[in-house]
Short mmCIF file of C-alpha atoms in Angstrom, two decimals:
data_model
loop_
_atom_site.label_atom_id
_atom_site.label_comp_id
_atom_site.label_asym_id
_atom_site.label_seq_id
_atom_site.Cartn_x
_atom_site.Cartn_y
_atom_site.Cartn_z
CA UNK T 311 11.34 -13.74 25.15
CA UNK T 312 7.33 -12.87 24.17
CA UNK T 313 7.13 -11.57 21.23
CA UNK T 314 3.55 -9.59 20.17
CA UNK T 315 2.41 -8.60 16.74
CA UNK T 316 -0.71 -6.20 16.83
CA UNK T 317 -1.64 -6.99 12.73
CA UNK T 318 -1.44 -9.47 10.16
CA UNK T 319 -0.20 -8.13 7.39
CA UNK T 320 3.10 -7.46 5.68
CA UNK T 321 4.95 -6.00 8.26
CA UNK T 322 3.85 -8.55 10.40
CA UNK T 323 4.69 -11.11 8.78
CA UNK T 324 8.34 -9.42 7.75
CA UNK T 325 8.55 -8.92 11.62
CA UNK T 326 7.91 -12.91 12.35
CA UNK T 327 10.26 -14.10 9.91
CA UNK T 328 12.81 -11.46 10.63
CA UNK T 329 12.37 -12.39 14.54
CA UNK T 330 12.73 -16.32 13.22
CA UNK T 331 15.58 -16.21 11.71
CA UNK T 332 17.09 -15.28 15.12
CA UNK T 333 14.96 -16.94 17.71
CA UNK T 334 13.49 -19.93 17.24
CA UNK T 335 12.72 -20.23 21.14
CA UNK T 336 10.43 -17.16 21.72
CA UNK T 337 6.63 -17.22 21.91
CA UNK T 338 5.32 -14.99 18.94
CA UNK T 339 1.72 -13.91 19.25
CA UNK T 340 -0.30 -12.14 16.61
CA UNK T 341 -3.50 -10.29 17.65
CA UNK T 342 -5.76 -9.52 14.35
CA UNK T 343 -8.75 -7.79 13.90
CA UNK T 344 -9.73 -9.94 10.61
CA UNK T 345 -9.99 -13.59 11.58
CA UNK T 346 -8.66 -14.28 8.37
CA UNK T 347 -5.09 -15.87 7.42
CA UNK T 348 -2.85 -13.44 6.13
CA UNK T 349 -3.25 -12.16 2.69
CA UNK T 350 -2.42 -9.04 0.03
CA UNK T 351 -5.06 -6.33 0.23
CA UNK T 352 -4.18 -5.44 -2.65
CA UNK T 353 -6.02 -8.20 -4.41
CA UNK T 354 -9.88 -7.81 -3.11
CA UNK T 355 -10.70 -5.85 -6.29
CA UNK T 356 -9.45 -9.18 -8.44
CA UNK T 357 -11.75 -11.35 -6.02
CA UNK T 358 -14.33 -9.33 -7.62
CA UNK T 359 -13.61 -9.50 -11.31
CA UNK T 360 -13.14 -13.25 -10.04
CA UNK T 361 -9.39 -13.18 -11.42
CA UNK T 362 -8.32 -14.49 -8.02
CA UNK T 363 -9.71 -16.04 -5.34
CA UNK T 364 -9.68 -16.19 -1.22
CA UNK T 365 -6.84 -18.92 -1.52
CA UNK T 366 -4.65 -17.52 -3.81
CA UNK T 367 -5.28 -14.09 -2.04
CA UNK T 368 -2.79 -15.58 0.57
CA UNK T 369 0.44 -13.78 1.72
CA UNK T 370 1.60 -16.70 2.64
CA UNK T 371 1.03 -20.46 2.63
CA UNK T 372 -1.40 -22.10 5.07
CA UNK T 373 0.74 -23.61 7.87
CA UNK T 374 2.97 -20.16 8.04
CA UNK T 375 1.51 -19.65 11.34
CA UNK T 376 2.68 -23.43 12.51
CA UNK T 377 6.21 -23.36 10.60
CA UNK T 378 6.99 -20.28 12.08
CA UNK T 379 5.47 -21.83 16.08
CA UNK T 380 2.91 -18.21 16.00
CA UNK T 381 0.43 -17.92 18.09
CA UNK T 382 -2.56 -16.37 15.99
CA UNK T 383 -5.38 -14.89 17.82
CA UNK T 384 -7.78 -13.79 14.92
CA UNK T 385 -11.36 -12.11 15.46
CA UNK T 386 -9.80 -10.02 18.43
CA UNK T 387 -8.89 -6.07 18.93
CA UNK T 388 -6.01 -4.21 21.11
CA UNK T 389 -7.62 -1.69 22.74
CA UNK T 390 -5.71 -0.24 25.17
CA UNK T 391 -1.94 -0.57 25.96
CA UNK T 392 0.42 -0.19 29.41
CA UNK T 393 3.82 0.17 28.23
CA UNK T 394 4.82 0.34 32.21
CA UNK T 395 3.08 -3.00 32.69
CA UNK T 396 4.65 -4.15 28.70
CA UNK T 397 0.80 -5.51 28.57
CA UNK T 398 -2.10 -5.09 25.95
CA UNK T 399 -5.88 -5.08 26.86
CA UNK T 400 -8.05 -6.84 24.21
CA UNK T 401 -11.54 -6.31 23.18
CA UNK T 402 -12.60 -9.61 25.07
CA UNK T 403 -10.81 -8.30 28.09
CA UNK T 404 -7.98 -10.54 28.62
CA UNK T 405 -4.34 -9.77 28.65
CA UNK T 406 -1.18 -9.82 26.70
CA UNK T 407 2.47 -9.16 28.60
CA UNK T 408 5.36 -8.78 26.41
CA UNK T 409 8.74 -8.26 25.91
CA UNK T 410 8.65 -6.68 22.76
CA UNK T 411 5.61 -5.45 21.06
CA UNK T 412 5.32 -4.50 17.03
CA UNK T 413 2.37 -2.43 16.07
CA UNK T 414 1.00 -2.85 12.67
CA UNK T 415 -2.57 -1.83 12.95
CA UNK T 416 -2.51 -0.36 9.64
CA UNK T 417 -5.12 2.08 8.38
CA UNK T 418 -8.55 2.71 8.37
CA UNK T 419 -11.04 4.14 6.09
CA UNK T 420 -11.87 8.36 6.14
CA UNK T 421 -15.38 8.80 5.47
CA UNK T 422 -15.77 12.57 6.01
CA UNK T 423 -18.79 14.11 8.07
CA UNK T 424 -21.16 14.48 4.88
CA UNK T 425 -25.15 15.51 5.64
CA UNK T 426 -27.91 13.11 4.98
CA UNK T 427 -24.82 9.95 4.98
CA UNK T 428 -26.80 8.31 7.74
CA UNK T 429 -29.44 8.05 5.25
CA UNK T 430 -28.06 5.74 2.70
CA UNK T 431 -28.73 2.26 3.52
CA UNK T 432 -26.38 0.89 1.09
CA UNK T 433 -22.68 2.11 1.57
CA UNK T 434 -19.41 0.60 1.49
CA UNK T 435 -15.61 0.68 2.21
CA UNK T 436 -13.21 -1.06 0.13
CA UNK T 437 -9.93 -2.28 2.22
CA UNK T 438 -10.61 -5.34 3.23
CA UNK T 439 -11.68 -8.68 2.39
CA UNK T 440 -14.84 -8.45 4.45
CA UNK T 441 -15.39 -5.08 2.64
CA UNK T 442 -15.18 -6.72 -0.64
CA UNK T 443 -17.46 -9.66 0.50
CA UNK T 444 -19.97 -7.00 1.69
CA UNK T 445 -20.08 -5.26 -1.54
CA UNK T 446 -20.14 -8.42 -3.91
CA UNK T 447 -23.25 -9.23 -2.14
CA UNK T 448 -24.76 -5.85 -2.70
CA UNK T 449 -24.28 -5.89 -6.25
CA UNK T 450 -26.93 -6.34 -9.43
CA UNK T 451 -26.68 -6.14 -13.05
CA UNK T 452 -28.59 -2.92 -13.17
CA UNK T 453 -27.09 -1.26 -10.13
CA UNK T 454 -26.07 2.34 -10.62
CA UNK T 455 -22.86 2.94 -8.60
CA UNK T 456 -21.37 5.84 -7.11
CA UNK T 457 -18.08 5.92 -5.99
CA UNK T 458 -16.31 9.10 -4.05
CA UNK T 459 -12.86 9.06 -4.25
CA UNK T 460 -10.65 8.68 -7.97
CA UNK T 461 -7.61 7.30 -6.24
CA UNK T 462 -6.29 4.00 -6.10
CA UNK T 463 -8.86 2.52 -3.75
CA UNK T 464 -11.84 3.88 -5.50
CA UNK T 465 -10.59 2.96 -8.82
CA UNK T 466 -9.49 -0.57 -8.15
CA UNK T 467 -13.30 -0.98 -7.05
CA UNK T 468 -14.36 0.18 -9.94
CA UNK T 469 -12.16 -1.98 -11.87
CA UNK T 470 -13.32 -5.31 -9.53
CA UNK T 471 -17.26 -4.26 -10.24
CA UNK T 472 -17.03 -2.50 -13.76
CA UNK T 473 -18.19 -6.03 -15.17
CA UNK T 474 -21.05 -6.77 -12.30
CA UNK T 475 -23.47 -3.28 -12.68
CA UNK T 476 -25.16 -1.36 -15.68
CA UNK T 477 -23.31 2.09 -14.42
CA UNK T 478 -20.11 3.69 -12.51
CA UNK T 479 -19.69 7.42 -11.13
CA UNK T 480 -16.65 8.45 -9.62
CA UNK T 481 -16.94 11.84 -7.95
CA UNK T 482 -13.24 13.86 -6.77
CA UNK T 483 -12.55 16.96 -5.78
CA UNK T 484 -9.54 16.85 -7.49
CA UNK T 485 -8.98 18.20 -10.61
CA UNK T 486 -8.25 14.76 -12.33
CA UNK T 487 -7.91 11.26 -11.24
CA UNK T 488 -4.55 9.56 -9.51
CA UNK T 489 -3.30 12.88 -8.26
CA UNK T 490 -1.39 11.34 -5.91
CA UNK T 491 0.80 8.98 -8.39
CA UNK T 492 0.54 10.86 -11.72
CA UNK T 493 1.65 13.58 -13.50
CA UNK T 494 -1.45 15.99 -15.61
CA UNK T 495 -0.59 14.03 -18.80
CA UNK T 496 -0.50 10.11 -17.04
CA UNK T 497 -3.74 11.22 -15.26
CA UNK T 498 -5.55 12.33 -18.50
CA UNK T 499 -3.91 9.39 -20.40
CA UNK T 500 -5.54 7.18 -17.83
CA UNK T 501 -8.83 8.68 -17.49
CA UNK T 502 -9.23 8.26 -21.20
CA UNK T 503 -8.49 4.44 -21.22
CA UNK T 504 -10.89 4.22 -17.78
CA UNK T 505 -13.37 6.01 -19.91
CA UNK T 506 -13.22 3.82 -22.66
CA UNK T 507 -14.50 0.74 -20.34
CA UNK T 508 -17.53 2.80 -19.16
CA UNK T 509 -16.59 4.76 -16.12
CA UNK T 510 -17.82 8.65 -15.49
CA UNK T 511 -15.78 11.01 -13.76
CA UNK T 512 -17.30 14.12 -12.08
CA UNK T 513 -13.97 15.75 -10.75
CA UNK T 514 -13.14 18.76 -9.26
CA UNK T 515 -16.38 18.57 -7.21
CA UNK T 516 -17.65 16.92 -4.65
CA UNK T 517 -21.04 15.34 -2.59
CA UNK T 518 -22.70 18.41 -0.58
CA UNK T 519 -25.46 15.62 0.90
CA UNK T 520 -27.18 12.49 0.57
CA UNK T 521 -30.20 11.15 0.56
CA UNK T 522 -31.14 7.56 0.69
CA UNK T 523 -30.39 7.10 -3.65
CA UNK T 524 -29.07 10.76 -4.54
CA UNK T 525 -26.38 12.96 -3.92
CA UNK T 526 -26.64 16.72 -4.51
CA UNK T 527 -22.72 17.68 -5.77
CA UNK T 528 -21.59 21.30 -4.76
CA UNK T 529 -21.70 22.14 -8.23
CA UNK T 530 -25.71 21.57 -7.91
CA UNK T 531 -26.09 18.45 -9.87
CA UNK T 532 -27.44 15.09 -8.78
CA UNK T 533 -26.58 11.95 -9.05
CA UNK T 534 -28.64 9.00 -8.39
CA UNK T 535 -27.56 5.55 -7.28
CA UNK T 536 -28.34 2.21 -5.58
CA UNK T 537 -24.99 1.54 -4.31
CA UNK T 538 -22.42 4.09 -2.56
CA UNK T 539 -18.49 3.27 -1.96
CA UNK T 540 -17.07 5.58 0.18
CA UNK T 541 -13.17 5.63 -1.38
CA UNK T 542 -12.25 9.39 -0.09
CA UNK T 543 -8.61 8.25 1.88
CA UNK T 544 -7.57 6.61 4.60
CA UNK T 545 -5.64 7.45 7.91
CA UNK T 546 -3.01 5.59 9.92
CA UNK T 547 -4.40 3.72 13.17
CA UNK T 548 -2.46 5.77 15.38
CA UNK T 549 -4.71 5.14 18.53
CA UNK T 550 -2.99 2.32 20.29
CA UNK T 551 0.32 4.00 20.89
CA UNK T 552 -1.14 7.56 20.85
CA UNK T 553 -3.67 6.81 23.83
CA UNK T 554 -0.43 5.18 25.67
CA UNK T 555 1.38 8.47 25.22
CA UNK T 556 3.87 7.99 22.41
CA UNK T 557 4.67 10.15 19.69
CA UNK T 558 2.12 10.71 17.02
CA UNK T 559 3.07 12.95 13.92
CA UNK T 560 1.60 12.12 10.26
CA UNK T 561 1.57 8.45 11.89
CA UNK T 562 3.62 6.72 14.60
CA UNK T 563 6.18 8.24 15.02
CA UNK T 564 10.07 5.79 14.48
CA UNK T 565 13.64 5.95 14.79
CA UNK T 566 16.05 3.97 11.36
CA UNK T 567 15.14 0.78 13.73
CA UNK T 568 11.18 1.44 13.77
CA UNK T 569 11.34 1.79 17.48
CA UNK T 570 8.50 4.17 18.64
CA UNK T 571 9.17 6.49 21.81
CA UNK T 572 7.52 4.04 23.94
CA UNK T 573 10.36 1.74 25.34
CA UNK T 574 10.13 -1.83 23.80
CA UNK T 575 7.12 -0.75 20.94
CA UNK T 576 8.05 -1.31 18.02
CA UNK T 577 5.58 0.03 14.87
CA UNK T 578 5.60 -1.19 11.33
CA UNK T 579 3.03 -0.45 7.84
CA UNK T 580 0.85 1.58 7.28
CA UNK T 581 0.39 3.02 10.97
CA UNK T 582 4.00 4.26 10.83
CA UNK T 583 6.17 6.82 9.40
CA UNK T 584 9.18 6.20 7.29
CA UNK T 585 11.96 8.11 6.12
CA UNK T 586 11.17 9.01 2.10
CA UNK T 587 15.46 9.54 0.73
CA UNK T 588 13.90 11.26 -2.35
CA UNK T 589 12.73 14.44 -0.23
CA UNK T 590 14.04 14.14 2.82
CA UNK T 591 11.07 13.86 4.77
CA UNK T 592 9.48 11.76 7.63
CA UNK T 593 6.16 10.31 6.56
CA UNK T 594 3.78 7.82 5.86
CA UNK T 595 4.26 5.48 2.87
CA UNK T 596 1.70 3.27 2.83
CA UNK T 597 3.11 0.58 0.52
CA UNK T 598 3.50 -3.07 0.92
CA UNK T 599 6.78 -3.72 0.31
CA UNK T 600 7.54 -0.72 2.85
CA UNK T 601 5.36 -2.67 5.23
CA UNK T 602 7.39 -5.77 5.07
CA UNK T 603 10.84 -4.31 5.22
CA UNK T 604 9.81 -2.27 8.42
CA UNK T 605 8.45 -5.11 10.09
CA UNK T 606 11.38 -6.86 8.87
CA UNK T 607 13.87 -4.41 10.81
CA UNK T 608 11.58 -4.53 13.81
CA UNK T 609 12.01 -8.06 13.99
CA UNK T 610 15.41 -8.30 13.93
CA UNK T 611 15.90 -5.49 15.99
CA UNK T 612 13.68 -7.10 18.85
CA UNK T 613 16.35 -10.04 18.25
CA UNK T 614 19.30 -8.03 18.83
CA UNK T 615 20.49 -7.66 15.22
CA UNK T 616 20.69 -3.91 14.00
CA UNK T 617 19.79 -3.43 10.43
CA UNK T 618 18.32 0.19 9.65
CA UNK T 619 15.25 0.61 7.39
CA UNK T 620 17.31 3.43 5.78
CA UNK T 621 16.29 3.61 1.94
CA UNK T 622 12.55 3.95 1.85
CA UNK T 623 11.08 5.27 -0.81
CA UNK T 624 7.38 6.10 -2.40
CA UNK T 625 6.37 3.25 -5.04
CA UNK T 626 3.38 2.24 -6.78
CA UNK T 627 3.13 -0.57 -8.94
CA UNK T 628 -1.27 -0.96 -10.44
CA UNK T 629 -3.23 -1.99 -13.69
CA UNK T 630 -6.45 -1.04 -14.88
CA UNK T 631 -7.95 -2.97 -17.48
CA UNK T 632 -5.15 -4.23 -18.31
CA UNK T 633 -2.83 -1.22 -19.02
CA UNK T 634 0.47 -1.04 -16.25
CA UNK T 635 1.77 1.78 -13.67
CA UNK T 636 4.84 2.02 -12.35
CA UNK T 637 5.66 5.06 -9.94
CA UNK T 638 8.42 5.36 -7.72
CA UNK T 639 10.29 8.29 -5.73
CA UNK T 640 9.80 12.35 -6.27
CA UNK T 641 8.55 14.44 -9.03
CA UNK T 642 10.48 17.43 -7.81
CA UNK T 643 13.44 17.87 -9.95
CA UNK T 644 13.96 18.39 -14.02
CA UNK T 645 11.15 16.62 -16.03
CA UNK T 646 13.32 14.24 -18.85
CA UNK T 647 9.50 13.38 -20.79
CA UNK T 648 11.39 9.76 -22.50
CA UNK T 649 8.23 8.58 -24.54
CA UNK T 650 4.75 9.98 -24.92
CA UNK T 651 2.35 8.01 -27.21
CA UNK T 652 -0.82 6.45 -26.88
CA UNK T 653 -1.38 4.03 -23.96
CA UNK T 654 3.05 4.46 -23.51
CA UNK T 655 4.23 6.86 -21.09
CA UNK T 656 7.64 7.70 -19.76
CA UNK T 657 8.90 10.36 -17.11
CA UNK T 658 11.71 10.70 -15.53
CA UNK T 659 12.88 12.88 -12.80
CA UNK T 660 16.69 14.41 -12.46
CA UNK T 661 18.15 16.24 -9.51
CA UNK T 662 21.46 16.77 -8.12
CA UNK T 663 22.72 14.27 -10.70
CA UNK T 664 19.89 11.60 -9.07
CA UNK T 665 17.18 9.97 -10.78
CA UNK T 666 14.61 10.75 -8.15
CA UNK T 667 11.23 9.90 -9.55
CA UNK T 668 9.50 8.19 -12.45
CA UNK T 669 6.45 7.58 -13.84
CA UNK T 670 5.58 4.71 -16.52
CA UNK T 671 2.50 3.94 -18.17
CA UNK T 672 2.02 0.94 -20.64
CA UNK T 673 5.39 -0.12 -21.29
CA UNK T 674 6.71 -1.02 -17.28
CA UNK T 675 9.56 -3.47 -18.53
CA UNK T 676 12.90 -3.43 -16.32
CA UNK T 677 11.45 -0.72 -13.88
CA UNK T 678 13.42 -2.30 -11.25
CA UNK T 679 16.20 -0.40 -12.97
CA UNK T 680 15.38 2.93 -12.91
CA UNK T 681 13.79 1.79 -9.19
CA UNK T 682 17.43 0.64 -8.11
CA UNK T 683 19.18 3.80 -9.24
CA UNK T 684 16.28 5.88 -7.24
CA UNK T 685 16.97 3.54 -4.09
CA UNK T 686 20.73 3.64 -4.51
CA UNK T 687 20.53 7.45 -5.46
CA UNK T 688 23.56 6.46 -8.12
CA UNK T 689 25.46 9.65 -9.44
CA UNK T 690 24.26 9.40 -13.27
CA UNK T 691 27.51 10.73 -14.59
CA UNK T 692 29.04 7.08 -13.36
CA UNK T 693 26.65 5.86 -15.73
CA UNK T 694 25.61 5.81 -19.38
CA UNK T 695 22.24 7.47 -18.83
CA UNK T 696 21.35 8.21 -22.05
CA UNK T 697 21.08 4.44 -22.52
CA UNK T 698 18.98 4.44 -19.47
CA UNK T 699 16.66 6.45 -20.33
CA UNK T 700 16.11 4.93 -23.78
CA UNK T 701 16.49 1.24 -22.66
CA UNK T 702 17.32 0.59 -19.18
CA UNK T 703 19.60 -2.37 -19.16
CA UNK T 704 22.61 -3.25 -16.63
CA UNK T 705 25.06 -3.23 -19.49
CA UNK T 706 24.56 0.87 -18.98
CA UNK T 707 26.54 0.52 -15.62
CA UNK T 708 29.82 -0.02 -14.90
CA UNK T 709 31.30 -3.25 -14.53
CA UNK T 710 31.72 -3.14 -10.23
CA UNK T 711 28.05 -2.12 -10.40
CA UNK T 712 26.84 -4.88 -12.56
CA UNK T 713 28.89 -7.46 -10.05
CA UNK T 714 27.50 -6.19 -6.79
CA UNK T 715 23.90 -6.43 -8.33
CA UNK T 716 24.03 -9.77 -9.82
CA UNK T 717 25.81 -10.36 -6.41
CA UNK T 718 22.85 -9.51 -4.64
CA UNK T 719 20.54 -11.61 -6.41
CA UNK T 720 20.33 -14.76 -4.02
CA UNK T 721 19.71 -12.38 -1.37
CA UNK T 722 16.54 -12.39 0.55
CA UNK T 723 13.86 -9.95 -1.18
CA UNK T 724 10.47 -11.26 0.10
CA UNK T 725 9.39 -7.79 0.51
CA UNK T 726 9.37 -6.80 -3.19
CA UNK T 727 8.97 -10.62 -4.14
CA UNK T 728 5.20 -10.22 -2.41
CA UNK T 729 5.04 -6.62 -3.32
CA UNK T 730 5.14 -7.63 -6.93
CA UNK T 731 2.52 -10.62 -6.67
CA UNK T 732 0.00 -8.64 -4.69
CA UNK T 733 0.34 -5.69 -7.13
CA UNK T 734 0.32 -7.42 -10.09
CA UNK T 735 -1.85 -6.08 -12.69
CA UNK T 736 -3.32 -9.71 -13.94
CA UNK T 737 -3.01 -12.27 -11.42
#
């Protein structure tokens, strides 16, 4: 059997030791843009600040690749595949054939069509470890940056450079900053404590033009600056299976098995669409621990073993200067506001007799908890959930429940194992 892996990141490495642990005798190729060995994106803004470094950046250990008998082609890009054939085309013009193919091509930067961009000589993304080296050697103590975009990529950077330059803009349309994660009151809570550490927020606006060191803001002001980090978004790399014909909606489009419509294509991260169980809706969640768990079912699917990626959910787990998010699920349902004081937030989110959602700020301990009963969507009348709320603890559920769990414990997690090393918010 010939395995191929386009990526080399979570879900590629979930797929190869999924695909391990049932064939040890297939040929497993992975075909990477980066050259690099794997390792956790989100850490480049720590390389910065210099609280990590390249090695320790690692998803995992240096002979992965030889343990697990991969093939790693590194330095080279899929650009066009033949599911007929089962081959892929690659930038150097040789060929791949397969048996099974898992795409995990990830996302790329959105840099929207913006008049005079051309013009600025020094601009940046921020995904990836070259972007990170790229910036780092851009920087100067008296640099005034400007970054566009206040969501989680543009404010790690800020976080990895705050330290490095004399100044730090952050420019969003939106009305305030981590709309996608927080509430009005986490957002403002969060801005403040940014604030505090030197960062400026122009929001609800946004850059009209450049010019080589200025933008000109719709509102009419300007802002000058030497360096520019384009944060705005990002979009699924879609255009492998979409040029071969498959189905394309928010991302690639996949069945409970992360099959694609192309027969034998697999797709896995942040390419690929998931099922969210808190609203009932097909889309992309581009988290790591996601990532893993669908390459994960690829790879054992591709083996022969059938076990559904069937309880995905949003989750976000971030620090900034040292202060702790946890997010997880929906925020549509009845608000239950648990603690609100300085730098300590707690939401949660009821419906149906679910816990759905949550949002905590400062105080994150046991948010595996409330992330478990989201995940397991647990009635809350066969628990005490007034205790929850207060103090989540496993002595709130029944005694069956607490069984199963600690039952569980031995079983293989690597997905949120890595998902809460990479996201930790001190490394």
């Amino acid at each position: 059997m010939k395995y191929v892996i386009i990526g080399n990141s979570a879900a590629a490495v979930g797929a190869v030791e999924a695909i391990r642990k049932n064939d040890q005798e297939g040929s497993v190729t992975i075909v990477s843009k980066e050259p690099y060995h794997t390792y956790s994106r989100p850490l480049i803004s720590y390389l910065l600040c210099g609280k990590t470094d390249e090695q320790r950046m690692k998803y995992r250990p240096d002979d992965f690749y030889e343990q697990n008998n991969v093939t790693f082609l590194g330095g080279k890009t899929a650009v066009h595949l033949d599911p007929e054939a089962k081959e892929v085309k690659l930038d150097d013009d040789s060929f791949l054939n397969y048996d099974k193919l898992l795409v995990a091509t990830g996302s790329v930067p959105f840099v929207p069509p913006t008049e005079g961009i051309d013009c600025v000589k020094s601009k940046f993304s921020f995904m990836s470890l070259d972007d990170a080296r790229e910036l780092e050697s851009a920087l100067f103590q008296k640099a005034r940056v400007l970054i566009v975009g206040a969501g989680l990529i543009g404010l790690k950077c800020a976080e990895g450079i705050a330290d490095k330059v004399a100044e730090i803009t952050v420019v969003d349309l939106a009305p305030r900053i981590l709309p996608s994660i927080l509430d009005e009151k986490g957002s403002a809570m969060m801005q403040a404590h940014l604030e505090k550490r030197g960062l400026h927020f122009l929001l609800s606006d946004s850059v009209d033009s450049f010019s080589e060191n200025f933008a000109v803001l719709k509102s009419g002001r300007t802002v000058p600056f030497d360096i520019l980090v384009m944060a705005v978004g990002v979009r699924p790399n879609v255009s492998l299976v979409k040029d071969a014909g498959g189905l394309i909606e928010r991302g690639i489009v996949t069945d409970a098995f992360c099959r694609t419509s192309l027969p034998d294509v697999y797709a896995a991260g942040d390419c690929a669409q998931s099922h969210d169980i808190t609203t009932d809706t097909d889309r992309v969640l581009a988290l790591l621990p996601n990532a893993y768990m669908q390459g994960e079912t690829a790879g054992l699917h591709m083996t022969g073993e059938e076990k559904p990626h069937d309880h995905a959910i949003p989750m976000n787990a971030i620090g900034f200067f040292g202060l702790h998010i946890i997010t997880a699920g929906s925020y549509d349902g009845t608000e239950i506001l648990v603690t609100d004081k300085p730098a300590c937030y707690k939401k949660l989110y009821v419906r149906d007799n679910k816990l759905v959602g949550f949002i905590l700020i400062g105080d994150i301990a046991r948010a595996g908890i409330y992330t478990s009963l989201v995940r397991s969507q647990t009635p809350l009348d066969t628990i005490d959930f007034e205790l929850i709320c207060e103090k989540p603890q496993l002595m709130a559920f029944s005694r069956a429940y607490r069984a199963e769990k600690l039952g569980r414990k031995n079983e293989n997690h690597s997905g949120f194992d890595a998902f809460s090393k990479a996201q930790r918010a001190d490394p």
